[in-house]
Amino acid sequence: MACAVCVQPGELALEARPYPTEAAEGWVLVDIAAIGICGTDYHIFEGKHPFLEYPRVIGHELSGILAEGPEAGTLVVVNPYVSCGKCRPCRRGKPNCCARIEVLGVHRDGGMCARIAVPRDNVYPATGLTPQQAAMVEFLAIGAHAVARSEVGTGDIVLVTGAGPIGLGTAIFARLAGAEVHIMDVSDDRLAIARDRFGFAACHKPGDAIVSGELAEGFDAVFDATGNARAIEAGFPLLAHGGSAVLVSVVKDDITFSDSEFHKREARIIGSRNALKSDFERVIAAIRAGQVPTDAIASEVVSLADLPGRFPGLVTDRDHLVKVLVTP
């Protein structure tokens, strides 16, 4: 079968790999229906991912059809975080931060292909969704998990910095939780998408005098989805007393902040990594209920055969895109 392989930075190619016909005990075969292209895939192509060895079959935002067993034919979402089930986080119900986690498309080959074998416990029924909607669940679950970690709700005022797909997903689920949502980004194009396609009217640029007037007391939560150390640090002064800085993105840099200001606010720093089964299920239910504007999320659909030729252009044009989906 044809697989999209990032051979080395700057080179994506279709390679023939064996078509899986058997799965190990506890694993199942899934015929891939749709794949979302993630910022991680772009970073892999650009050579910016810190945990990757080339060559690698990319793709971890996956929907598919169970190929075997009593539930064969069922549309499912694939949870791409393969956990060990034995380490302390796993034993404590936190497989999303497993000490030996392997993410499909990063630590092991992903699903940008026709069929993949995954752990049985990593597939969730997506009844009522289309295959393309089901391929959006994983990235939306990242934001849903961050919102759940923050404990924001009705009456809270929050800021999401970074209006890419992860930031938009975070903003959508913060809004569903009842919060008043503001969005900040350096890109006018991304802010226009957030405003015009998703209805987030309160959009800001870095450097705006945002903590003033009705917002003079700051935000109850600031979610960072930029992956930029300076942006993370700039978020701390925007916190209200008792507020939370939620780090959805991850950076390799050290982060600094004023300890006295942090203590004065009794602020919290919350790391948010990956997502749990409950987050996937929350997203599936929200899409099924029509609470997530999936038509606005889907920017373009590309066939797997066309992907190597299209991928460099998608990388450079990603400020104008929300989610590109691939069909095998």
mmCIF file of C-alpha atoms in Angstrom:
data_model
loop_
_atom_site.group_PDB
_atom_site.id
_atom_site.type_symbol
_atom_site.label_atom_id
_atom_site.label_comp_id
_atom_site.label_asym_id
_atom_site.label_seq_id
_atom_site.Cartn_x
_atom_site.Cartn_y
_atom_site.Cartn_z
ATOM 1 C CA MET A 1 0.000 0.000 0.000
ATOM 2 C CA ALA A 2 1.075 3.624 -0.565
ATOM 3 C CA CYS A 3 2.213 5.522 2.529
ATOM 4 C CA ALA A 4 3.144 9.192 2.850
ATOM 5 C CA VAL A 5 6.682 9.121 4.234
ATOM 6 C CA CYS A 6 8.755 12.095 5.295
ATOM 7 C CA VAL A 7 12.072 10.725 4.088
ATOM 8 C CA GLN A 8 14.063 13.654 5.441
ATOM 9 C CA PRO A 9 13.369 17.323 6.123
ATOM 10 C CA GLY A 10 11.894 18.881 2.994
ATOM 11 C CA GLU A 11 11.122 15.557 1.282
ATOM 12 C CA LEU A 12 7.717 13.860 1.396
ATOM 13 C CA ALA A 13 7.205 10.826 -0.837
ATOM 14 C CA LEU A 14 4.801 7.968 -1.399
ATOM 15 C CA GLU A 15 6.417 4.654 -0.555
ATOM 16 C CA ALA A 16 5.070 1.124 -0.889
ATOM 17 C CA ARG A 17 4.791 -0.624 2.486
ATOM 18 C CA PRO A 18 3.269 -4.040 3.334
ATOM 19 C CA TYR A 19 -0.510 -4.044 3.671
ATOM 20 C CA PRO A 20 -1.301 -5.243 7.220
ATOM 21 C CA THR A 21 -3.392 -8.406 7.288
ATOM 22 C CA GLU A 22 -2.893 -9.436 10.917
ATOM 23 C CA ALA A 23 -2.861 -7.528 14.191
ATOM 24 C CA ALA A 24 -1.065 -8.477 17.393
ATOM 25 C CA GLU A 25 -3.067 -9.599 20.408
ATOM 26 C CA GLY A 26 -5.005 -6.655 21.809
ATOM 27 C CA TRP A 27 -4.643 -4.680 18.570
ATOM 28 C CA VAL A 28 -7.073 -4.198 15.663
ATOM 29 C CA LEU A 29 -6.828 -3.362 11.984
ATOM 30 C CA VAL A 30 -8.387 -0.086 10.853
ATOM 31 C CA ASP A 31 -8.986 0.909 7.228
ATOM 32 C CA ILE A 32 -8.180 4.615 7.146
ATOM 33 C CA ALA A 33 -11.006 6.855 5.943
ATOM 34 C CA ALA A 34 -9.566 10.356 6.445
ATOM 35 C CA ILE A 35 -6.460 11.986 7.914
ATOM 36 C CA GLY A 36 -6.034 15.513 9.213
ATOM 37 C CA ILE A 37 -2.751 17.303 8.577
ATOM 38 C CA CYS A 38 -1.405 18.660 11.852
ATOM 39 C CA GLY A 39 1.137 21.316 12.746
ATOM 40 C CA THR A 40 3.278 18.394 13.897
ATOM 41 C CA ASP A 41 3.347 17.085 10.312
ATOM 42 C CA TYR A 42 4.454 20.513 9.056
ATOM 43 C CA HIS A 43 7.189 20.633 11.722
ATOM 44 C CA ILE A 44 8.381 17.167 10.726
ATOM 45 C CA PHE A 45 8.631 18.302 7.096
ATOM 46 C CA GLU A 46 10.549 21.401 8.184
ATOM 47 C CA GLY A 47 12.936 19.382 10.370
ATOM 48 C CA LYS A 48 11.782 21.108 13.553
ATOM 49 C CA HIS A 49 10.406 18.177 15.538
ATOM 50 C CA PRO A 50 12.644 17.260 18.495
ATOM 51 C CA PHE A 51 11.497 13.648 18.984
ATOM 52 C CA LEU A 52 11.524 12.260 15.440
ATOM 53 C CA GLU A 53 13.735 9.886 13.512
ATOM 54 C CA TYR A 54 13.510 9.841 9.708
ATOM 55 C CA PRO A 55 12.103 8.281 7.610
ATOM 56 C CA ARG A 56 8.626 8.349 9.167
ATOM 57 C CA VAL A 57 5.107 7.653 7.925
ATOM 58 C CA ILE A 58 3.297 10.761 9.130
ATOM 59 C CA GLY A 59 -0.347 11.197 10.148
ATOM 60 C CA HIS A 60 -1.972 10.912 13.564
ATOM 61 C CA GLU A 61 -5.384 12.631 13.172
ATOM 62 C CA LEU A 62 -7.184 9.544 11.968
ATOM 63 C CA SER A 63 -10.624 8.200 11.273
ATOM 64 C CA GLY A 64 -11.263 4.766 9.866
ATOM 65 C CA ILE A 65 -13.397 1.675 9.571
ATOM 66 C CA LEU A 66 -12.805 -1.354 11.782
ATOM 67 C CA ALA A 67 -11.646 -4.096 9.450
ATOM 68 C CA GLU A 68 -12.248 -7.133 11.662
ATOM 69 C CA GLY A 69 -14.152 -8.555 14.600
ATOM 70 C CA PRO A 70 -17.811 -8.298 15.601
ATOM 71 C CA GLU A 71 -17.782 -4.511 15.114
ATOM 72 C CA ALA A 72 -16.250 -4.623 11.630
ATOM 73 C CA GLY A 73 -17.586 -1.806 9.480
ATOM 74 C CA THR A 74 -17.896 0.661 12.376
ATOM 75 C CA LEU A 75 -16.565 4.187 11.846
ATOM 76 C CA VAL A 76 -14.045 4.985 14.569
ATOM 77 C CA VAL A 77 -11.704 7.715 15.744
ATOM 78 C CA VAL A 78 -8.154 6.590 16.470
ATOM 79 C CA ASN A 79 -6.478 7.843 19.633
ATOM 80 C CA PRO A 80 -2.854 8.091 18.437
ATOM 81 C CA TYR A 81 -1.233 8.068 21.896
ATOM 82 C CA VAL A 82 0.010 4.529 22.485
ATOM 83 C CA SER A 83 0.669 4.228 26.220
ATOM 84 C CA CYS A 84 2.463 1.461 28.103
ATOM 85 C CA GLY A 85 -0.291 0.889 30.684
ATOM 86 C CA LYS A 86 2.273 0.133 33.383
ATOM 87 C CA CYS A 87 4.044 3.359 34.428
ATOM 88 C CA ARG A 88 2.873 5.569 37.283
ATOM 89 C CA PRO A 89 0.897 8.028 35.096
ATOM 90 C CA CYS A 90 -0.873 5.138 33.353
ATOM 91 C CA ARG A 91 -1.701 3.502 36.692
ATOM 92 C CA ARG A 92 -3.130 6.828 37.888
ATOM 93 C CA GLY A 93 -5.439 7.212 34.879
ATOM 94 C CA LYS A 94 -3.211 9.616 32.955
ATOM 95 C CA PRO A 95 -2.132 7.653 29.865
ATOM 96 C CA ASN A 96 -1.903 10.941 27.928
ATOM 97 C CA CYS A 97 1.365 11.628 29.789
ATOM 98 C CA CYS A 98 2.660 8.055 29.867
ATOM 99 C CA ALA A 99 6.376 7.947 30.676
ATOM 100 C CA ARG A 100 6.972 5.736 27.623
ATOM 101 C CA ILE A 101 4.333 7.137 25.280
ATOM 102 C CA GLU A 102 4.587 6.490 21.548
ATOM 103 C CA VAL A 103 2.593 8.814 19.307
ATOM 104 C CA LEU A 104 1.571 7.532 15.894
ATOM 105 C CA GLY A 105 3.296 9.498 13.169
ATOM 106 C CA VAL A 106 6.011 10.696 15.567
ATOM 107 C CA HIS A 107 7.610 7.945 17.655
ATOM 108 C CA ARG A 108 6.256 5.193 15.393
ATOM 109 C CA ASP A 109 4.790 5.134 11.902
ATOM 110 C CA GLY A 110 1.447 6.873 11.512
ATOM 111 C CA GLY A 111 -1.699 6.498 9.487
ATOM 112 C CA MET A 112 -1.161 8.424 6.240
ATOM 113 C CA CYS A 113 -1.898 5.197 4.390
ATOM 114 C CA ALA A 114 -4.702 2.736 3.640
ATOM 115 C CA ARG A 115 -4.615 0.531 6.760
ATOM 116 C CA ILE A 116 -3.021 0.600 10.204
ATOM 117 C CA ALA A 117 -2.904 -1.613 13.282
ATOM 118 C CA VAL A 118 -3.620 0.122 16.614
ATOM 119 C CA PRO A 119 -4.414 -0.979 20.179
ATOM 120 C CA ARG A 120 -8.063 -1.990 20.540
ATOM 121 C CA ASP A 121 -8.490 0.415 23.458
ATOM 122 C CA ASN A 122 -7.387 3.297 21.218
ATOM 123 C CA VAL A 123 -10.412 3.249 18.913
ATOM 124 C CA TYR A 124 -13.675 4.982 19.793
ATOM 125 C CA PRO A 125 -16.982 4.692 17.899
ATOM 126 C CA ALA A 126 -17.834 7.804 15.886
ATOM 127 C CA THR A 127 -21.492 7.040 15.218
ATOM 128 C CA GLY A 128 -23.293 9.988 13.667
ATOM 129 C CA LEU A 129 -20.147 11.637 12.301
ATOM 130 C CA THR A 130 -18.802 11.676 8.761
ATOM 131 C CA PRO A 131 -15.305 10.252 8.186
ATOM 132 C CA GLN A 132 -13.963 13.787 7.706
ATOM 133 C CA GLN A 133 -15.573 15.006 10.937
ATOM 134 C CA ALA A 134 -14.149 11.994 12.765
ATOM 135 C CA ALA A 135 -10.654 12.917 11.525
ATOM 136 C CA MET A 136 -11.039 16.299 13.271
ATOM 137 C CA VAL A 137 -11.711 14.804 16.700
ATOM 138 C CA GLU A 138 -8.103 14.296 17.817
ATOM 139 C CA PHE A 139 -6.931 17.872 17.364
ATOM 140 C CA LEU A 140 -10.135 19.230 18.913
ATOM 141 C CA ALA A 141 -9.619 16.894 21.886
ATOM 142 C CA ILE A 142 -6.319 18.689 22.587
ATOM 143 C CA GLY A 143 -8.251 21.911 23.184
ATOM 144 C CA ALA A 144 -11.056 20.165 25.039
ATOM 145 C CA HIS A 145 -8.495 18.609 27.396
ATOM 146 C CA ALA A 146 -6.858 21.993 28.041
ATOM 147 C CA VAL A 147 -10.227 23.565 28.855
ATOM 148 C CA ALA A 148 -11.083 20.702 31.207
ATOM 149 C CA ARG A 149 -7.708 21.122 32.933
ATOM 150 C CA SER A 150 -8.329 24.860 33.371
ATOM 151 C CA GLU A 151 -11.721 24.398 35.061
ATOM 152 C CA VAL A 152 -13.059 27.561 33.355
ATOM 153 C CA GLY A 153 -16.795 27.958 33.080
ATOM 154 C CA THR A 154 -19.693 30.384 32.901
ATOM 155 C CA GLY A 155 -18.720 33.929 33.791
ATOM 156 C CA ASP A 156 -14.999 33.452 33.196
ATOM 157 C CA ILE A 157 -13.112 35.650 30.738
ATOM 158 C CA VAL A 158 -10.313 33.865 28.900
ATOM 159 C CA LEU A 159 -7.667 34.646 26.326
ATOM 160 C CA VAL A 160 -6.389 32.140 23.768
ATOM 161 C CA THR A 161 -3.050 33.162 22.255
ATOM 162 C CA GLY A 162 -2.418 31.528 18.905
ATOM 163 C CA ALA A 163 -5.288 31.194 16.421
ATOM 164 C CA GLY A 164 -4.081 28.082 14.630
ATOM 165 C CA PRO A 165 -6.120 24.851 14.712
ATOM 166 C CA ILE A 166 -5.193 23.988 18.326
ATOM 167 C CA GLY A 167 -5.965 27.509 19.498
ATOM 168 C CA LEU A 168 -9.276 27.550 17.653
ATOM 169 C CA GLY A 169 -10.202 24.175 19.138
ATOM 170 C CA THR A 170 -9.363 25.493 22.602
ATOM 171 C CA ALA A 171 -11.442 28.613 21.970
ATOM 172 C CA ILE A 172 -14.419 26.581 20.748
ATOM 173 C CA PHE A 173 -14.485 24.407 23.869
ATOM 174 C CA ALA A 174 -13.886 27.354 26.201
ATOM 175 C CA ARG A 175 -16.922 28.983 24.607
ATOM 176 C CA LEU A 176 -18.933 25.791 25.010
ATOM 177 C CA ALA A 177 -17.922 25.790 28.697
ATOM 178 C CA GLY A 178 -19.608 29.181 29.040
ATOM 179 C CA ALA A 179 -16.555 31.455 29.050
ATOM 180 C CA GLU A 180 -16.205 34.779 27.262
ATOM 181 C CA VAL A 181 -13.404 34.105 24.780
ATOM 182 C CA HIS A 182 -10.805 36.524 23.413
ATOM 183 C CA ILE A 183 -8.209 35.518 20.822
ATOM 184 C CA MET A 184 -4.737 36.951 20.136
ATOM 185 C CA ASP A 185 -2.449 36.261 17.182
ATOM 186 C CA VAL A 186 0.271 38.020 15.177
ATOM 187 C CA SER A 187 -1.446 37.026 11.907
ATOM 188 C CA ASP A 188 -4.228 39.212 10.549
ATOM 189 C CA ASP A 189 -5.276 36.297 8.352
ATOM 190 C CA ARG A 190 -5.708 33.929 11.305
ATOM 191 C CA LEU A 191 -7.608 36.545 13.287
ATOM 192 C CA ALA A 192 -9.906 37.119 10.308
ATOM 193 C CA ILE A 193 -10.612 33.378 10.144
ATOM 194 C CA ALA A 194 -11.362 33.286 13.889
ATOM 195 C CA ARG A 195 -13.702 36.250 13.567
ATOM 196 C CA ASP A 196 -15.429 35.557 10.252
ATOM 197 C CA ARG A 197 -15.685 31.748 10.221
ATOM 198 C CA PHE A 198 -15.967 31.009 13.932
ATOM 199 C CA GLY A 199 -17.636 34.102 15.361
ATOM 200 C CA PHE A 200 -14.913 35.191 17.807
ATOM 201 C CA ALA A 201 -15.413 38.946 17.689
ATOM 202 C CA ALA A 202 -12.899 39.816 20.427
ATOM 203 C CA CYS A 203 -9.631 39.526 18.498
ATOM 204 C CA HIS A 204 -6.356 41.198 19.475
ATOM 205 C CA LYS A 205 -2.783 41.630 18.274
ATOM 206 C CA PRO A 206 0.267 41.359 20.553
ATOM 207 C CA GLY A 207 1.098 44.782 21.908
ATOM 208 C CA ASP A 208 -2.525 45.908 22.094
ATOM 209 C CA ALA A 209 -3.434 47.584 25.388
ATOM 210 C CA ILE A 210 -5.700 44.664 26.129
ATOM 211 C CA VAL A 211 -5.698 44.819 29.952
ATOM 212 C CA SER A 212 -7.656 48.051 30.200
ATOM 213 C CA GLY A 213 -11.222 49.277 30.516
ATOM 214 C CA GLU A 214 -13.591 46.365 31.186
ATOM 215 C CA LEU A 215 -10.599 43.997 31.016
ATOM 216 C CA ALA A 216 -8.461 45.978 33.447
ATOM 217 C CA GLU A 217 -8.467 43.123 35.962
ATOM 218 C CA GLY A 218 -7.110 40.651 33.419
ATOM 219 C CA PHE A 219 -8.176 37.186 32.297
ATOM 220 C CA ASP A 220 -9.256 34.246 34.420
ATOM 221 C CA ALA A 221 -7.253 31.968 32.121
ATOM 222 C CA VAL A 222 -4.706 32.522 29.391
ATOM 223 C CA PHE A 223 -4.278 29.541 27.079
ATOM 224 C CA ASP A 224 -1.069 29.512 25.056
ATOM 225 C CA ALA A 225 -1.249 27.718 21.715
ATOM 226 C CA THR A 226 1.610 29.572 20.016
ATOM 227 C CA GLY A 227 4.612 27.363 20.710
ATOM 228 C CA ASN A 228 6.564 30.584 21.261
ATOM 229 C CA ALA A 229 8.442 31.268 24.497
ATOM 230 C CA ARG A 230 8.088 35.036 24.278
ATOM 231 C CA ALA A 231 4.330 34.722 23.774
ATOM 232 C CA ILE A 232 4.056 32.441 26.815
ATOM 233 C CA GLU A 233 5.984 34.908 28.963
ATOM 234 C CA ALA A 234 3.870 37.810 27.686
ATOM 235 C CA GLY A 235 0.763 36.006 28.906
ATOM 236 C CA PHE A 236 1.622 36.064 32.612
ATOM 237 C CA PRO A 237 0.975 39.813 33.123
ATOM 238 C CA LEU A 238 -2.442 39.372 31.490
ATOM 239 C CA LEU A 239 -3.690 37.045 34.248
ATOM 240 C CA ALA A 240 -6.303 38.194 36.722
ATOM 241 C CA HIS A 241 -5.747 37.516 40.403
ATOM 242 C CA GLY A 242 -6.546 33.847 40.929
ATOM 243 C CA GLY A 243 -6.026 33.144 37.227
ATOM 244 C CA SER A 244 -4.408 30.240 35.391
ATOM 245 C CA ALA A 245 -1.795 30.108 32.638
ATOM 246 C CA VAL A 246 -2.535 26.984 30.592
ATOM 247 C CA LEU A 247 0.345 25.830 28.392
ATOM 248 C CA VAL A 248 -1.235 23.911 25.528
ATOM 249 C CA SER A 249 1.785 24.321 23.279
ATOM 250 C CA VAL A 250 5.279 23.148 24.147
ATOM 251 C CA VAL A 251 8.615 24.888 23.624
ATOM 252 C CA LYS A 252 12.215 23.778 24.113
ATOM 253 C CA ASP A 253 13.153 27.081 25.778
ATOM 254 C CA ASP A 254 13.192 28.005 29.459
ATOM 255 C CA ILE A 255 10.223 30.141 30.540
ATOM 256 C CA THR A 256 10.667 32.979 33.056
ATOM 257 C CA PHE A 257 8.164 35.098 34.961
ATOM 258 C CA SER A 258 8.034 37.441 37.930
ATOM 259 C CA ASP A 259 7.672 35.340 41.056
ATOM 260 C CA SER A 260 6.307 38.241 43.109
ATOM 261 C CA GLU A 261 3.618 39.021 40.534
ATOM 262 C CA PHE A 262 2.812 35.320 40.236
ATOM 263 C CA HIS A 263 2.367 34.936 44.000
ATOM 264 C CA LYS A 264 0.429 38.193 44.292
ATOM 265 C CA ARG A 265 -2.093 36.747 41.865
ATOM 266 C CA GLU A 266 -2.023 33.263 43.441
ATOM 267 C CA ALA A 267 -1.798 32.155 39.834
ATOM 268 C CA ARG A 268 -1.477 28.637 38.507
ATOM 269 C CA ILE A 269 0.599 27.215 35.666
ATOM 270 C CA ILE A 270 -1.102 24.223 34.102
ATOM 271 C CA GLY A 271 0.565 21.975 31.570
ATOM 272 C CA SER A 272 -1.824 20.301 29.143
ATOM 273 C CA ARG A 273 -0.574 17.327 27.140
ATOM 274 C CA ASN A 274 -2.447 15.314 24.516
ATOM 275 C CA ALA A 275 -5.945 14.171 25.559
ATOM 276 C CA LEU A 276 -7.874 11.450 27.378
ATOM 277 C CA LYS A 277 -10.619 9.125 26.181
ATOM 278 C CA SER A 278 -13.143 11.354 27.971
ATOM 279 C CA ASP A 279 -11.944 14.334 25.905
ATOM 280 C CA PHE A 280 -12.366 12.392 22.653
ATOM 281 C CA GLU A 281 -15.862 11.386 23.714
ATOM 282 C CA ARG A 282 -16.724 14.986 24.670
ATOM 283 C CA VAL A 283 -15.642 16.187 21.222
ATOM 284 C CA ILE A 284 -17.551 13.418 19.421
ATOM 285 C CA ALA A 285 -20.711 14.297 21.352
ATOM 286 C CA ALA A 286 -20.274 18.022 20.619
ATOM 287 C CA ILE A 287 -19.844 17.424 16.874
ATOM 288 C CA ARG A 288 -22.834 15.089 16.857
ATOM 289 C CA ALA A 289 -24.897 17.806 18.601
ATOM 290 C CA GLY A 290 -23.915 20.406 15.994
ATOM 291 C CA GLN A 291 -21.923 22.475 18.495
ATOM 292 C CA VAL A 292 -18.677 22.446 16.490
ATOM 293 C CA PRO A 293 -18.562 24.240 13.093
ATOM 294 C CA THR A 294 -16.843 21.433 11.217
ATOM 295 C CA ASP A 295 -17.632 22.965 7.812
ATOM 296 C CA ALA A 296 -15.600 26.011 8.827
ATOM 297 C CA ILE A 297 -12.754 23.800 10.055
ATOM 298 C CA ALA A 298 -12.352 21.828 6.809
ATOM 299 C CA SER A 299 -10.299 24.085 4.540
ATOM 300 C CA GLU A 300 -9.471 21.596 1.811
ATOM 301 C CA VAL A 301 -9.496 17.893 0.970
ATOM 302 C CA VAL A 302 -6.464 16.377 -0.787
ATOM 303 C CA SER A 303 -5.999 12.851 -2.083
ATOM 304 C CA LEU A 304 -3.072 10.832 -0.769
ATOM 305 C CA ALA A 305 -1.793 10.441 -4.337
ATOM 306 C CA ASP A 306 -1.555 14.228 -4.732
ATOM 307 C CA LEU A 307 -0.111 14.940 -1.291
ATOM 308 C CA PRO A 308 3.667 14.886 -2.054
ATOM 309 C CA GLY A 309 3.218 17.504 -4.762
ATOM 310 C CA ARG A 310 0.865 19.637 -2.681
ATOM 311 C CA PHE A 311 2.573 19.431 0.713
ATOM 312 C CA PRO A 312 5.265 22.136 0.299
ATOM 313 C CA GLY A 313 2.573 24.618 -0.750
ATOM 314 C CA LEU A 314 0.386 23.701 2.215
ATOM 315 C CA VAL A 315 3.322 24.302 4.545
ATOM 316 C CA THR A 316 3.900 27.825 3.233
ATOM 317 C CA ASP A 317 0.172 28.668 3.026
ATOM 318 C CA ARG A 318 -0.885 27.358 6.443
ATOM 319 C CA ASP A 319 -1.795 30.805 7.834
ATOM 320 C CA HIS A 320 -4.743 30.734 5.424
ATOM 321 C CA LEU A 321 -5.799 27.186 6.334
ATOM 322 C CA VAL A 322 -7.506 25.661 9.355
ATOM 323 C CA LYS A 323 -7.507 21.941 8.638
ATOM 324 C CA VAL A 324 -6.492 20.132 5.468
ATOM 325 C CA LEU A 325 -7.847 16.583 5.240
ATOM 326 C CA VAL A 326 -6.375 13.719 3.246
ATOM 327 C CA THR A 327 -8.282 10.784 1.797
ATOM 328 C CA PRO A 328 -6.383 7.563 1.006
#
